[in-house]
Each structure stands twice: as structure tokens, then as C-alpha cells.
Amino acid sequence: MITPICEFDLRSGSLCGRCEQKLSSGQISTLDIEVMRVLVEGEKRFTFLRGCEYLRSRRLSGELMAVMIKCANIDEKGVQQLSSYVAERLKSRVKIVRDEENVNDFITKLVHPARIVSIRRVWLPDGSEELRISVDDVRKMGDAPNIVEEIVGSLKGVNIRIG
Ligand SMILES: [Zn+2]
């Protein structure tokens, strides 16, 4: 797996100077290191991880942790299995999220199997921007709308509202 930290450091448990710098500057967090370590150890079982890139993890409300990776060769089943593996190792609820460069594509995957019917860009009174997403049926979504809103906000830095 491609990681922002040397694989050697992850396996040995201590950081080299350059990686220590990334941690102290806030470029990566201790949570990132914890998750990357588990993923690197999981490479033998989940061979598709070798072609994946680790991006970042965030703790969300409800004891849920979202882990974003960039992966070409991973299917829905792989995502499910990897989520349970990481959840078990870190004793937390975990959602593995596949990154997409395009925010609309990213959101499309998260609301699946519901479908997006419209996306409207609105400006809030404080000058920030919000995407208002309408889906065909919120009950069809795999996760609650507030979870998806939180994932997109914390991992992609984009404010969205699903309704
Ligand atoms: Zn290093």
C-alpha cells in the first residue's frame, strides 16, 4: 500500500525523522498511523491493498471512524470485508470510503443504492458554500444522511446537505 509514512516505520513501530516531522506538523495524525499499521498488516489477506493508497482517517460521531483510501481494484465485497477487519482490530465502527477526485462521483458512491436526482450549490449567509443534494429516496441510502454529510465534510472538506 502507498502510505505517507515509510512502511518500515509502520512495521517497526517507531518513526524515522522525516515521518516524525509529518506527525509533529499535523500532516498526519496518530489515528492515521494506527489505521495505516492495521492496513499494512492486512495486505497479506487483502492483496488488493498493495495497489491502494492510504489518504486519511477521521473519527465521526457515534463512535464511527471513516477511512479514506484510493483504490482501483476493490469491489463492494472487498470494502465490506476490509471494514470489518479494521473495525475488529481497532475496536471501533469503521467505514472504508473510496476516494474519487470528483466530489459528485464521491457522493454518488456514498448514497448508493439511492440515486442523486439533483445537486444545487447554495451560498450561506456566512459566505460559505453548501451543496444541496436531492436523492430519489433517502431510505434507500446505505448510511443515514447525517453520516454521509459528515463523511464528505470531514474527508473532502465540502459542506453538503442531503434532503
Ligand atoms: Zn519514515
Coordinates of C-alpha atoms and ligand atoms in Angstrom, one line a residue:
M1 CA 0.0 0.0 0.0
I2 CA 1.1 3.5 -0.7
T3 CA 1.3 5.4 2.6
P4 CA 2.6 8.8 3.6
I5 CA 4.7 7.0 6.3
C6 CA 7.6 4.6 5.5
E7 CA 6.4 1.0 5.5
F8 CA 9.4 0.1 7.6
D9 CA 8.3 2.6 10.3
L10 CA 4.8 1.2 10.3
R11 CA 6.0 -2.3 10.8
S12 CA 8.7 -1.5 13.3
G13 CA 6.5 0.9 15.4
S14 CA 8.9 3.8 15.5
L15 CA 9.1 6.8 13.2
C16 CA 12.2 8.0 11.3
G17 CA 13.0 11.7 11.4
R18 CA 11.1 12.6 8.3
C19 CA 7.9 10.8 9.3
E20 CA 8.2 12.2 12.9
Q21 CA 8.2 15.6 11.2
K22 CA 5.0 14.8 9.3
L23 CA 3.3 13.8 12.6
S24 CA 4.5 16.9 14.6
S25 CA 3.5 19.2 11.8
G26 CA 0.0 17.8 11.8
Q27 CA 0.2 16.5 8.2
I28 CA -0.7 13.1 9.6
S29 CA -2.3 12.1 13.0
T30 CA -1.7 9.3 15.5
L31 CA -5.1 7.9 14.2
D32 CA -3.7 7.8 10.7
I33 CA -0.6 5.8 11.9
E34 CA -2.8 3.4 13.9
V35 CA -5.0 2.8 10.8
M36 CA -2.1 2.5 8.4
R37 CA -0.4 0.0 10.6
V38 CA -3.5 -2.2 10.6
L39 CA -3.9 -1.9 6.8
V40 CA -0.3 -2.7 6.1
E41 CA -0.6 -5.8 8.3
G42 CA -3.7 -6.7 6.4
E43 CA -2.0 -6.7 3.0
K44 CA -1.4 -10.5 3.0
R45 CA -5.1 -11.2 3.5
F46 CA -6.4 -8.3 1.3
T47 CA -3.9 -8.4 -1.6
F48 CA -5.8 -5.7 -3.5
L49 CA -4.4 -3.3 -0.8
R50 CA -1.0 -3.4 -2.4
G51 CA -2.3 -1.2 -5.2
C52 CA -4.1 1.2 -2.9
E53 CA -3.1 4.5 -1.5
Y54 CA -3.9 5.5 2.1
L55 CA -5.3 9.0 2.3
R56 CA -6.7 9.8 5.8
S57 CA -9.0 8.8 8.6
R58 CA -11.4 10.8 10.7
R59 CA -13.4 10.0 13.8
L60 CA -17.0 10.8 13.3
S61 CA -19.9 11.0 15.7
G62 CA -21.4 7.7 17.1
E63 CA -18.0 6.0 17.6
L64 CA -17.7 5.7 13.8
M65 CA -14.4 6.0 12.1
A66 CA -14.1 6.8 8.3
V67 CA -11.0 5.6 6.5
M68 CA -10.4 7.0 3.0
I69 CA -8.3 5.1 0.5
K70 CA -7.7 5.4 -3.2
C71 CA -8.2 2.0 -4.8
A72 CA -8.7 0.9 -8.4
N73 CA -9.1 -2.8 -7.7
I74 CA -11.6 -3.0 -4.9
D75 CA -15.2 -4.1 -5.2
E76 CA -18.1 -3.7 -2.7
K77 CA -17.4 -7.0 -1.1
G78 CA -13.8 -6.1 -0.6
V79 CA -14.8 -2.8 1.0
Q80 CA -17.1 -4.7 3.4
Q81 CA -14.5 -7.3 4.4
L82 CA -11.8 -4.7 4.9
S83 CA -14.2 -2.6 7.0
S84 CA -14.9 -5.5 9.4
Y85 CA -11.2 -6.4 9.6
V86 CA -10.2 -2.8 10.5
A87 CA -13.2 -2.5 12.9
E88 CA -12.2 -5.7 14.7
R89 CA -8.6 -4.6 15.0
L90 CA -9.3 -1.1 16.2
K91 CA -12.4 -1.9 18.3
S92 CA -14.4 0.8 16.6
R93 CA -17.1 1.0 14.0
V94 CA -15.3 1.6 10.7
K95 CA -16.4 2.7 7.3
I96 CA -13.9 2.4 4.4
V97 CA -14.5 5.1 1.9
R98 CA -13.1 5.0 -1.6
D99 CA -11.9 8.4 -2.8
E100 CA -12.9 10.0 -6.1
E101 CA -11.3 13.2 -7.4
N102 CA -14.7 14.4 -8.4
V103 CA -16.9 15.3 -5.4
N104 CA -20.1 14.4 -7.3
D105 CA -18.8 10.9 -8.0
F106 CA -17.7 10.6 -4.4
I107 CA -21.1 11.5 -3.1
T108 CA -22.8 9.2 -5.7
K109 CA -21.0 6.2 -4.2
L110 CA -21.9 7.1 -0.7
V111 CA -25.6 7.5 -1.2
H112 CA -25.8 4.3 -3.3
P113 CA -28.1 2.4 -3.8
A114 CA -30.2 5.6 -3.7
R115 CA -29.6 7.9 -6.7
I116 CA -28.8 11.6 -6.8
V117 CA -31.5 13.5 -8.7
S118 CA -30.1 17.0 -8.3
I119 CA -27.2 18.9 -6.9
R120 CA -27.7 22.6 -6.1
R121 CA -24.9 24.9 -5.0
V122 CA -26.0 27.5 -2.4
W123 CA -24.2 30.2 -0.5
L124 CA -24.8 30.5 3.2
P125 CA -25.1 33.9 5.0
D126 CA -21.5 33.5 6.3
G127 CA -20.2 33.3 2.8
S128 CA -19.5 29.6 2.8
E129 CA -20.8 27.2 0.2
E130 CA -23.0 24.2 0.6
L131 CA -24.1 21.5 -1.9
R132 CA -27.8 20.6 -1.5
I133 CA -28.2 17.0 -2.7
S134 CA -31.6 15.5 -3.5
V135 CA -31.8 11.8 -3.8
D136 CA -34.6 9.7 -5.1
D137 CA -35.3 8.0 -1.7
V138 CA -33.2 8.7 1.4
R139 CA -34.5 5.4 3.0
K140 CA -32.6 3.5 0.2
M141 CA -29.2 5.0 1.3
G142 CA -26.8 2.6 2.9
D143 CA -25.9 5.2 5.6
A144 CA -28.0 7.8 7.3
P145 CA -27.9 11.2 5.6
N146 CA -26.1 12.9 8.5
I147 CA -23.3 10.3 8.4
V148 CA -22.8 10.9 4.7
E149 CA -22.8 14.7 5.3
E150 CA -20.2 14.2 8.0
I151 CA -18.0 12.0 5.8
V152 CA -18.0 14.4 2.9
G153 CA -17.4 17.3 5.2
S154 CA -14.5 15.8 7.2
L155 CA -12.8 13.8 4.5
K156 CA -13.3 16.1 1.4
G157 CA -13.8 19.4 3.2
V158 CA -17.1 20.0 1.3
N159 CA -20.3 21.0 3.1
I160 CA -23.3 19.1 1.9
R161 CA -26.9 18.7 2.9
I162 CA -28.9 15.8 1.8
G163 CA -32.7 16.1 1.7
Ligands
ZN1 ZN 9.8 7.1 7.9

